[in-house]
mmCIF file of C-alpha atoms and ligand atoms in Angstrom:
data_model
loop_
_atom_site.group_PDB
_atom_site.id
_atom_site.type_symbol
_atom_site.label_atom_id
_atom_site.label_comp_id
_atom_site.label_asym_id
_atom_site.label_seq_id
_atom_site.Cartn_x
_atom_site.Cartn_y
_atom_site.Cartn_z
ATOM 1 C CA MET U 1 12.966 -33.591 -8.709
ATOM 2 C CA LYS U 2 13.643 -30.908 -6.101
ATOM 3 C CA ALA U 3 15.966 -31.902 -3.256
ATOM 4 C CA LEU U 4 18.108 -30.467 -0.469
ATOM 5 C CA VAL U 5 21.688 -31.359 -1.432
ATOM 6 C CA TYR U 6 25.219 -30.913 -0.108
ATOM 7 C CA ARG U 7 28.237 -31.541 -2.320
ATOM 8 C CA GLU U 8 30.929 -31.363 0.351
ATOM 9 C CA PHE U 9 31.112 -31.795 4.108
ATOM 10 C CA GLY U 10 30.583 -28.717 6.246
ATOM 11 C CA GLY U 11 28.022 -26.439 7.860
ATOM 12 C CA ALA U 12 24.425 -25.700 6.926
ATOM 13 C CA ASP U 13 25.741 -23.173 4.363
ATOM 14 C CA ARG U 14 26.698 -26.199 2.232
ATOM 15 C CA PHE U 15 23.015 -26.945 1.597
ATOM 16 C CA GLU U 16 21.489 -26.029 -1.736
ATOM 17 C CA LEU U 17 17.997 -26.643 -2.991
ATOM 18 C CA THR U 18 18.364 -27.997 -6.495
ATOM 19 C CA ASP U 19 17.029 -30.356 -9.139
ATOM 20 C CA ILE U 20 18.474 -33.864 -9.249
ATOM 21 C CA ASP U 21 17.447 -37.142 -10.851
ATOM 22 C CA THR U 22 14.634 -39.103 -9.242
ATOM 23 C CA PRO U 23 16.225 -42.075 -7.454
ATOM 24 C CA HIS U 24 16.364 -45.560 -8.971
ATOM 25 C CA ILE U 25 14.653 -48.266 -6.997
ATOM 26 C CA GLY U 26 16.079 -51.722 -6.410
ATOM 27 C CA PRO U 27 14.177 -55.026 -6.203
ATOM 28 C CA ASP U 28 13.323 -54.514 -2.541
ATOM 29 C CA THR U 29 12.927 -50.759 -2.465
ATOM 30 C CA MET U 30 9.927 -48.580 -3.362
ATOM 31 C CA LEU U 31 9.782 -45.126 -4.869
ATOM 32 C CA VAL U 32 7.937 -42.954 -2.345
ATOM 33 C CA LYS U 33 6.570 -39.462 -2.938
ATOM 34 C CA VAL U 34 7.607 -37.595 0.173
ATOM 35 C CA VAL U 35 4.828 -35.706 1.919
ATOM 36 C CA ALA U 36 6.743 -34.930 5.113
ATOM 37 C CA ALA U 37 10.272 -35.633 6.351
ATOM 38 C CA GLY U 38 11.591 -35.616 9.908
ATOM 39 C CA ILE U 39 15.048 -34.189 10.567
ATOM 40 C CA ASN U 40 17.522 -35.489 13.128
ATOM 41 C CA PRO U 41 20.909 -34.516 14.598
ATOM 42 C CA VAL U 42 22.545 -37.494 12.838
ATOM 43 C CA ASP U 43 21.793 -35.788 9.494
ATOM 44 C CA TYR U 44 23.909 -32.758 10.312
ATOM 45 C CA LYS U 45 26.594 -34.828 12.038
ATOM 46 C CA ILE U 46 26.960 -36.751 8.763
ATOM 47 C CA ARG U 47 26.921 -33.502 6.743
ATOM 48 C CA GLU U 48 29.654 -32.083 9.002
ATOM 49 C CA GLY U 49 31.763 -35.176 8.283
ATOM 50 C CA TYR U 50 31.835 -36.207 11.977
ATOM 51 C CA LEU U 51 30.590 -39.725 11.255
ATOM 52 C CA GLU U 52 33.028 -40.570 8.447
ATOM 53 C CA GLY U 53 34.429 -43.996 9.266
ATOM 54 C CA LEU U 54 31.126 -45.072 10.815
ATOM 55 C CA ILE U 55 28.791 -44.278 7.909
ATOM 56 C CA ASP U 56 29.734 -43.991 4.233
ATOM 57 C CA THR U 57 28.466 -40.950 2.363
ATOM 58 C CA ALA U 58 28.347 -40.658 -1.436
ATOM 59 C CA LEU U 59 28.493 -36.978 -2.406
ATOM 60 C CA PRO U 60 26.464 -35.135 -3.556
ATOM 61 C CA ALA U 61 24.094 -36.321 -0.857
ATOM 62 C CA VAL U 62 20.516 -35.624 0.224
ATOM 63 C CA PRO U 63 20.085 -35.785 4.042
ATOM 64 C CA GLY U 64 17.265 -37.448 5.957
ATOM 65 C CA TRP U 65 16.102 -40.898 6.999
ATOM 66 C CA ASP U 66 12.576 -40.163 8.282
ATOM 67 C CA VAL U 67 9.705 -40.101 5.825
ATOM 68 C CA ALA U 68 5.941 -40.149 5.593
ATOM 69 C CA GLY U 69 4.651 -40.357 2.059
ATOM 70 C CA ILE U 70 2.847 -42.259 -0.660
ATOM 71 C CA VAL U 71 4.128 -45.231 -2.619
ATOM 72 C CA GLU U 72 4.576 -44.016 -6.192
ATOM 73 C CA LYS U 73 6.105 -47.182 -7.570
ATOM 74 C CA PRO U 74 6.543 -50.510 -5.750
ATOM 75 C CA GLY U 75 9.752 -52.509 -6.299
ATOM 76 C CA LEU U 76 10.108 -55.831 -8.104
ATOM 77 C CA ASP U 77 9.527 -57.700 -4.870
ATOM 78 C CA THR U 78 7.705 -55.464 -2.391
ATOM 79 C CA PRO U 79 4.296 -57.168 -2.283
ATOM 80 C CA GLU U 80 3.600 -55.674 1.165
ATOM 81 C CA PHE U 81 2.770 -52.325 -0.467
ATOM 82 C CA GLN U 82 0.852 -51.113 -3.517
ATOM 83 C CA GLU U 83 0.954 -47.893 -5.490
ATOM 84 C CA GLY U 84 -0.939 -45.239 -3.529
ATOM 85 C CA ASP U 85 -0.331 -46.699 -0.071
ATOM 86 C CA ALA U 86 0.527 -44.170 2.622
ATOM 87 C CA ILE U 87 3.592 -45.254 4.587
ATOM 88 C CA LEU U 88 6.035 -44.078 7.197
ATOM 89 C CA ALA U 89 9.598 -45.328 7.427
ATOM 90 C CA TYR U 90 12.947 -45.002 9.117
ATOM 91 C CA ALA U 91 14.436 -45.268 5.642
ATOM 92 C CA ARG U 92 18.044 -45.761 6.659
ATOM 93 C CA THR U 93 20.409 -46.953 3.988
ATOM 94 C CA ASP U 94 23.960 -48.272 4.399
ATOM 95 C CA VAL U 95 25.355 -45.466 2.257
ATOM 96 C CA VAL U 96 24.058 -41.910 2.702
ATOM 97 C CA ARG U 97 23.164 -40.539 -0.715
ATOM 98 C CA GLY U 98 19.456 -40.189 -1.531
ATOM 99 C CA GLY U 99 17.707 -39.111 1.675
ATOM 100 C CA THR U 100 14.196 -37.993 2.505
ATOM 101 C CA LEU U 101 14.621 -34.203 2.103
ATOM 102 C CA ALA U 102 13.510 -34.522 -1.496
ATOM 103 C CA GLU U 103 10.333 -34.888 -3.510
ATOM 104 C CA TYR U 104 10.977 -38.630 -3.933
ATOM 105 C CA VAL U 105 13.015 -41.194 -2.035
ATOM 106 C CA ALA U 106 13.802 -44.883 -2.518
ATOM 107 C CA VAL U 107 12.583 -46.623 0.641
ATOM 108 C CA PRO U 108 13.829 -50.123 1.575
ATOM 109 C CA VAL U 109 10.715 -52.219 2.157
ATOM 110 C CA ARG U 110 12.244 -53.636 5.368
ATOM 111 C CA THR U 111 12.037 -50.145 6.940
ATOM 112 C CA ALA U 112 8.438 -49.195 6.141
ATOM 113 C CA THR U 113 5.017 -49.646 7.665
ATOM 114 C CA ARG U 114 1.555 -48.500 6.653
ATOM 115 C CA LYS U 115 0.513 -45.063 7.919
ATOM 116 C CA PRO U 116 -2.751 -45.160 9.847
ATOM 117 C CA GLU U 117 -5.328 -42.929 8.182
ATOM 118 C CA ALA U 118 -5.906 -40.978 11.395
ATOM 119 C CA LEU U 119 -2.217 -40.061 11.762
ATOM 120 C CA SER U 120 -1.197 -36.894 9.919
ATOM 121 C CA PHE U 121 1.766 -37.081 7.554
ATOM 122 C CA GLU U 122 3.610 -34.533 9.713
ATOM 123 C CA ASP U 123 3.143 -36.553 12.893
ATOM 124 C CA ALA U 124 4.054 -39.744 11.016
ATOM 125 C CA ALA U 125 7.303 -38.162 9.825
ATOM 126 C CA ALA U 126 8.113 -37.125 13.399
ATOM 127 C CA ILE U 127 8.034 -40.665 14.761
ATOM 128 C CA PRO U 128 10.449 -43.050 12.988
ATOM 129 C CA LEU U 129 14.060 -42.458 14.055
ATOM 130 C CA THR U 130 13.364 -40.908 17.437
ATOM 131 C CA GLY U 131 10.427 -43.146 18.312
ATOM 132 C CA LEU U 132 12.362 -46.297 17.480
ATOM 133 C CA THR U 133 15.416 -45.065 19.385
ATOM 134 C CA ALA U 134 13.272 -44.351 22.425
ATOM 135 C CA LEU U 135 11.512 -47.710 22.287
ATOM 136 C CA GLN U 136 14.695 -49.702 21.744
ATOM 137 C CA SER U 137 16.544 -47.814 24.502
ATOM 138 C CA VAL U 138 13.730 -48.323 27.006
ATOM 139 C CA GLU U 139 13.576 -52.024 26.123
ATOM 140 C CA ARG U 140 17.361 -52.446 26.438
ATOM 141 C CA SER U 141 17.295 -50.789 29.865
ATOM 142 C CA GLY U 142 14.883 -53.414 31.166
ATOM 143 C CA LEU U 143 13.008 -50.754 33.142
ATOM 144 C CA GLY U 144 9.647 -51.699 34.563
ATOM 145 C CA GLU U 145 6.930 -51.103 37.124
ATOM 146 C CA GLY U 146 8.146 -49.197 40.173
ATOM 147 C CA ASP U 147 11.641 -48.416 38.849
ATOM 148 C CA THR U 148 13.041 -44.915 39.218
ATOM 149 C CA VAL U 149 14.559 -43.627 35.988
ATOM 150 C CA LEU U 150 16.710 -40.585 35.292
ATOM 151 C CA ILE U 151 16.450 -39.345 31.700
ATOM 152 C CA HIS U 152 19.103 -36.908 30.452
ATOM 153 C CA GLY U 153 17.953 -34.547 27.706
ATOM 154 C CA ALA U 154 14.321 -35.305 28.475
ATOM 155 C CA ALA U 155 12.703 -32.622 26.266
ATOM 156 C CA GLY U 156 14.395 -33.597 22.980
ATOM 157 C CA GLY U 157 13.175 -35.640 20.054
ATOM 158 C CA VAL U 158 14.145 -39.084 21.329
ATOM 159 C CA ALA U 159 13.507 -38.407 24.989
ATOM 160 C CA SER U 160 10.035 -36.922 24.527
ATOM 161 C CA PHE U 161 8.973 -40.393 23.405
ATOM 162 C CA ALA U 162 11.172 -42.223 25.938
ATOM 163 C CA VAL U 163 9.717 -40.319 28.898
ATOM 164 C CA GLN U 164 6.225 -41.365 27.850
ATOM 165 C CA LEU U 165 7.204 -44.990 27.192
ATOM 166 C CA ALA U 166 8.932 -45.242 30.574
ATOM 167 C CA VAL U 167 5.891 -43.756 32.331
ATOM 168 C CA ARG U 168 3.652 -46.211 30.446
ATOM 169 C CA ALA U 169 5.869 -49.049 31.715
ATOM 170 C CA GLY U 170 5.114 -47.962 35.276
ATOM 171 C CA ALA U 171 8.369 -46.196 36.084
ATOM 172 C CA ARG U 172 8.826 -43.005 38.072
ATOM 173 C CA VAL U 173 10.646 -40.679 35.666
ATOM 174 C CA ILE U 174 12.907 -37.762 36.542
ATOM 175 C CA GLY U 175 14.018 -35.814 33.466
ATOM 176 C CA THR U 176 16.688 -33.166 32.894
ATOM 177 C CA ALA U 177 15.931 -30.048 30.840
ATOM 178 C CA SER U 178 16.346 -26.297 31.002
ATOM 179 C CA PRO U 179 13.709 -24.607 33.209
ATOM 180 C CA ALA U 180 11.774 -23.434 30.124
ATOM 181 C CA ASN U 181 10.902 -27.082 29.453
ATOM 182 C CA HIS U 182 9.948 -28.106 32.987
ATOM 183 C CA ASP U 183 6.200 -27.638 32.544
ATOM 184 C CA TYR U 184 6.442 -29.603 29.292
ATOM 185 C CA LEU U 185 8.147 -32.501 31.110
ATOM 186 C CA ARG U 186 5.406 -32.457 33.746
ATOM 187 C CA GLU U 187 2.822 -32.744 30.959
ATOM 188 C CA LEU U 188 4.660 -35.852 29.706
ATOM 189 C CA GLY U 189 4.546 -37.360 33.174
ATOM 190 C CA ALA U 190 8.096 -36.670 34.379
ATOM 191 C CA GLU U 191 9.477 -34.763 37.362
ATOM 192 C CA PRO U 192 11.854 -32.117 35.959
ATOM 193 C CA VAL U 193 15.325 -31.159 37.188
ATOM 194 C CA ALA U 194 17.680 -28.641 35.612
ATOM 195 C CA TYR U 195 20.893 -29.950 34.083
ATOM 196 C CA GLY U 196 24.264 -28.360 34.894
ATOM 197 C CA ASP U 197 25.397 -27.129 38.336
ATOM 198 C CA GLY U 198 23.103 -28.459 41.025
ATOM 199 C CA LEU U 199 21.865 -31.474 39.073
ATOM 200 C CA VAL U 200 23.386 -34.058 41.417
ATOM 201 C CA ASP U 201 21.912 -32.457 44.545
ATOM 202 C CA ALA U 202 18.478 -31.954 42.964
ATOM 203 C CA ALA U 203 18.319 -35.454 41.467
ATOM 204 C CA ARG U 204 19.547 -37.057 44.684
ATOM 205 C CA ALA U 205 17.021 -35.115 46.768
ATOM 206 C CA LEU U 206 14.238 -36.658 44.679
ATOM 207 C CA VAL U 207 15.649 -40.215 44.768
ATOM 208 C CA PRO U 208 18.029 -40.582 47.745
ATOM 209 C CA ASP U 209 18.520 -44.349 47.311
ATOM 210 C CA GLY U 210 19.820 -44.054 43.760
ATOM 211 C CA TYR U 211 18.320 -44.544 40.318
ATOM 212 C CA ASP U 212 17.489 -48.008 38.985
ATOM 213 C CA VAL U 213 17.986 -46.871 35.391
ATOM 214 C CA ILE U 214 19.759 -43.922 33.741
ATOM 215 C CA LEU U 215 18.894 -43.148 30.128
ATOM 216 C CA ASP U 216 21.202 -40.656 28.425
ATOM 217 C CA PHE U 217 19.793 -38.888 25.382
ATOM 218 C CA ALA U 218 21.962 -35.778 25.708
ATOM 219 C CA GLY U 219 25.577 -37.002 25.623
ATOM 220 C CA GLY U 220 28.336 -34.517 26.457
ATOM 221 C CA ASP U 221 29.126 -34.662 30.173
ATOM 222 C CA SER U 222 25.698 -36.025 31.187
ATOM 223 C CA LEU U 223 27.056 -39.372 32.369
ATOM 224 C CA ASP U 224 29.616 -37.679 34.663
ATOM 225 C CA SER U 225 26.986 -37.737 37.418
ATOM 226 C CA THR U 226 26.372 -41.490 37.071
ATOM 227 C CA GLY U 227 28.603 -42.544 39.982
ATOM 228 C CA ALA U 228 26.757 -40.164 42.303
ATOM 229 C CA LEU U 229 23.242 -40.971 41.163
ATOM 230 C CA ARG U 230 22.704 -44.601 40.222
ATOM 231 C CA ARG U 231 22.029 -47.292 42.761
ATOM 232 C CA ASP U 232 24.341 -50.327 42.918
ATOM 233 C CA GLY U 233 23.609 -52.418 39.850
ATOM 234 C CA GLY U 234 21.560 -49.678 38.185
ATOM 235 C CA HIS U 235 21.447 -49.977 34.390
ATOM 236 C CA VAL U 236 22.910 -47.205 32.195
ATOM 237 C CA VAL U 237 21.884 -46.784 28.555
ATOM 238 C CA SER U 238 23.123 -44.057 26.218
ATOM 239 C CA ILE U 239 22.583 -43.220 22.569
ATOM 240 C CA ALA U 240 25.257 -40.532 22.568
ATOM 241 C CA ASP U 241 28.078 -41.668 24.876
ATOM 242 C CA PRO U 242 29.882 -45.046 24.562
ATOM 243 C CA ARG U 243 30.959 -44.741 28.228
ATOM 244 C CA ALA U 244 27.540 -46.220 29.061
ATOM 245 C CA ARG U 245 29.061 -49.536 28.002
ATOM 246 C CA THR U 246 32.795 -49.088 28.542
ATOM 247 C CA ASP U 247 32.704 -47.332 31.936
ATOM 248 C CA PHE U 248 29.326 -48.237 33.388
ATOM 249 C CA GLY U 249 28.699 -51.769 32.120
ATOM 250 C CA GLY U 250 25.474 -50.810 30.383
ATOM 251 C CA ASP U 251 24.406 -50.400 26.755
ATOM 252 C CA TYR U 252 25.184 -48.089 23.879
ATOM 253 C CA VAL U 253 22.166 -48.238 21.569
ATOM 254 C CA TRP U 254 22.339 -47.568 17.817
ATOM 255 C CA VAL U 255 18.776 -47.509 16.515
ATOM 256 C CA ARG U 256 17.712 -50.145 13.980
ATOM 257 C CA PRO U 257 14.874 -49.988 11.460
ATOM 258 C CA ASN U 258 11.992 -52.105 12.713
ATOM 259 C CA PRO U 259 8.626 -51.830 10.928
ATOM 260 C CA GLU U 260 6.707 -53.789 13.587
ATOM 261 C CA GLN U 261 7.876 -51.447 16.339
ATOM 262 C CA LEU U 262 7.162 -48.477 14.089
ATOM 263 C CA ALA U 263 3.606 -49.682 13.505
ATOM 264 C CA HIS U 264 3.175 -50.054 17.267
ATOM 265 C CA LEU U 265 4.334 -46.468 17.880
ATOM 266 C CA ALA U 266 2.016 -45.164 15.152
ATOM 267 C CA GLU U 267 -0.903 -47.024 16.730
ATOM 268 C CA LEU U 268 -0.110 -45.581 20.168
ATOM 269 C CA ALA U 269 -0.071 -42.097 18.646
ATOM 270 C CA VAL U 270 -3.422 -42.633 16.928
ATOM 271 C CA ALA U 271 -4.900 -43.967 20.167
ATOM 272 C CA GLY U 272 -3.815 -40.776 21.933
ATOM 273 C CA GLU U 273 -1.464 -42.778 24.153
ATOM 274 C CA LEU U 274 1.745 -41.272 22.733
ATOM 275 C CA ARG U 275 1.991 -37.516 22.260
ATOM 276 C CA VAL U 276 3.892 -36.436 19.157
ATOM 277 C CA GLU U 277 5.415 -33.080 20.012
ATOM 278 C CA ARG U 278 6.274 -31.050 16.918
ATOM 279 C CA SER U 279 7.817 -27.706 17.771
ATOM 280 C CA ALA U 280 8.139 -26.448 14.189
ATOM 281 C CA THR U 281 7.188 -27.328 10.637
ATOM 282 C CA PHE U 282 9.182 -25.983 7.680
ATOM 283 C CA THR U 283 8.816 -26.367 3.912
ATOM 284 C CA LEU U 284 11.374 -27.974 1.634
ATOM 285 C CA ASP U 285 12.251 -24.482 0.356
ATOM 286 C CA ASP U 286 13.438 -23.480 3.832
ATOM 287 C CA ALA U 287 14.719 -26.897 4.959
ATOM 288 C CA ALA U 288 18.245 -25.511 5.463
ATOM 289 C CA ASP U 289 16.748 -23.204 8.104
ATOM 290 C CA ALA U 290 15.053 -26.208 9.685
ATOM 291 C CA TYR U 291 18.505 -27.739 10.168
ATOM 292 C CA ARG U 292 19.924 -24.448 11.480
ATOM 293 C CA SER U 293 17.188 -24.454 14.095
ATOM 294 C CA LEU U 294 17.816 -28.108 15.026
ATOM 295 C CA GLU U 295 21.560 -27.474 15.261
ATOM 296 C CA GLU U 296 21.003 -24.960 18.063
ATOM 297 C CA GLY U 297 20.459 -28.055 20.222
ATOM 298 C CA HIS U 298 17.311 -26.950 22.045
ATOM 299 C CA THR U 299 14.471 -28.398 19.995
ATOM 300 C CA ARG U 300 11.458 -29.477 22.030
ATOM 301 C CA GLY U 301 10.249 -32.725 20.480
ATOM 302 C CA LYS U 302 10.632 -32.748 16.696
ATOM 303 C CA ILE U 303 11.096 -30.490 13.695
ATOM 304 C CA VAL U 304 9.371 -31.661 10.523
ATOM 305 C CA VAL U 305 9.685 -30.528 6.911
ATOM 306 C CA ARG U 306 6.530 -30.546 4.774
ATOM 307 C CA VAL U 307 7.603 -31.464 1.258
ATOM 308 C CA SER U 308 4.407 -31.783 -0.794
HETATM 309 N N1 LIG Y 401 22.598 -43.835 18.801
HETATM 310 C C1 LIG Y 401 21.454 -43.622 18.157
HETATM 311 O O1 LIG Y 401 20.876 -44.527 17.540
HETATM 312 C C2 LIG Y 401 20.844 -42.244 18.196
HETATM 313 C C3 LIG Y 401 19.516 -42.076 17.749
HETATM 314 C C4 LIG Y 401 18.944 -40.809 17.835
HETATM 315 C C5 LIG Y 401 19.686 -39.730 18.324
HETATM 316 N N2 LIG Y 401 20.978 -39.940 18.706
HETATM 317 C C6 LIG Y 401 21.766 -38.823 19.277
HETATM 318 O O2 LIG Y 401 21.159 -38.510 20.541
HETATM 319 C C7 LIG Y 401 21.180 -37.124 20.778
HETATM 320 C C8 LIG Y 401 19.756 -36.630 21.016
HETATM 321 O O3 LIG Y 401 18.993 -36.766 19.832
HETATM 322 P P1 LIG Y 401 17.599 -35.978 19.687
HETATM 323 O O4 LIG Y 401 17.067 -36.237 18.338
HETATM 324 O O5 LIG Y 401 16.733 -36.233 20.868
HETATM 325 O O6 LIG Y 401 18.168 -34.463 19.769
HETATM 326 P P2 LIG Y 401 17.417 -33.098 19.935
HETATM 327 O O7 LIG Y 401 15.946 -33.261 19.769
HETATM 328 O O8 LIG Y 401 18.094 -32.108 19.047
HETATM 329 O O9 LIG Y 401 17.720 -32.698 21.455
HETATM 330 C C9 LIG Y 401 17.407 -31.406 21.846
HETATM 331 C C10 LIG Y 401 17.165 -31.426 23.352
HETATM 332 O O10 LIG Y 401 18.397 -31.568 24.054
HETATM 333 C C11 LIG Y 401 18.258 -30.887 25.287
HETATM 334 N N3 LIG Y 401 19.586 -30.566 25.819
HETATM 335 C C12 LIG Y 401 20.542 -29.809 25.241
HETATM 336 N N4 LIG Y 401 21.648 -29.795 26.025
HETATM 337 C C13 LIG Y 401 21.363 -30.559 27.118
HETATM 338 C C14 LIG Y 401 22.080 -30.951 28.279
HETATM 339 N N5 LIG Y 401 23.344 -30.543 28.488
HETATM 340 N N6 LIG Y 401 21.468 -31.763 29.175
HETATM 341 C C15 LIG Y 401 20.207 -32.185 28.989
HETATM 342 N N7 LIG Y 401 19.466 -31.846 27.907
HETATM 343 C C16 LIG Y 401 20.049 -31.057 26.983
HETATM 344 C C17 LIG Y 401 17.445 -29.668 24.965
HETATM 345 O O11 LIG Y 401 16.719 -29.286 26.118
HETATM 346 P P3 LIG Y 401 16.719 -27.765 26.591
HETATM 347 O O12 LIG Y 401 16.188 -26.970 25.401
HETATM 348 O O13 LIG Y 401 15.801 -27.753 27.761
HETATM 349 O O14 LIG Y 401 18.147 -27.403 26.868
HETATM 350 C C18 LIG Y 401 16.533 -30.141 23.833
HETATM 351 O O15 LIG Y 401 15.235 -30.433 24.287
HETATM 352 C C19 LIG Y 401 21.884 -36.518 19.565
HETATM 353 O O16 LIG Y 401 23.260 -36.417 19.866
HETATM 354 C C20 LIG Y 401 21.675 -37.547 18.469
HETATM 355 O O17 LIG Y 401 22.656 -37.494 17.458
HETATM 356 C C21 LIG Y 401 21.571 -41.163 18.657
#
């Protein structure tokens, strides 16, 4: 089968599109024909070797954990799904080896849910990792009706969902993004502020009494403003900076596969209650360019790769 492969750690120039063996499936995994795959920053962080020590990689490796596709062959014990079922999954495995940027992938049954007919494969592939991260981060923050929430990196893949989920929960959401994304944030229901110089003054002018919740989906120096902006006892959650826990007494979230939550997100999308923002769609042939685009760090919503 055709797959995007890297044989050693490094930049996007390590990618090659090549033929490799179709993956074996275990008793509780299914062979899935990939229709669309979502790409995420964690894929290139792994490829760069930054996450060695946290996540094992068996080279040569195929990147990608997000998939929407069709069950080609169920496993020995995967009665939840039959051949021909359309699924979406956050198909994370303990060892990175056979990812979703390929014509076929072995999907652990514990990560998959049925794709609603009305949801396109591209939109389905855009939801898993980022949607689950957003949902789990919002839940961990405990935010609710009437809370004021500051979201760092509000226009990205994770945050585009998190903004909407926080608004749905009744929160007032202020989101950071470059000015080019401010109208987009307004469409999602957030009040935009620019990150960088002037952020503290602008964010404080909007919420002088301090934020109840700060959600960090950007990392870097985003949490430096926490002391100036959160109210006493305000909850800090980050997916990109462990200081949320060590310095601010909050939570560092590492997303977990959860098929029930994934089904819920897919249903919200079908109902028109969760916008799936896809800024670009590539083919498997130019998937390396999809990663180059993602690695620029300014994707609005998601980039998806159409495989078949
Ligand atoms: N712990 C976990 O489980 C977990 C899960 C998912 C992701 N992550 C990590 O979380 C981060 C975000 O993931 P993602 O998929 O949302 O990434 P992404 O889609 O690539 O994020 C791109 C967005 O970041 C914004 N941005 C860039 N620099 C910024 C800054 N200094 N301040 C505020 N916004 C900034 C950009 O907005 P502008 O274009 O307007 O600049 C762009 O919209 C990544 O580091 C990823 O590895 C962790």
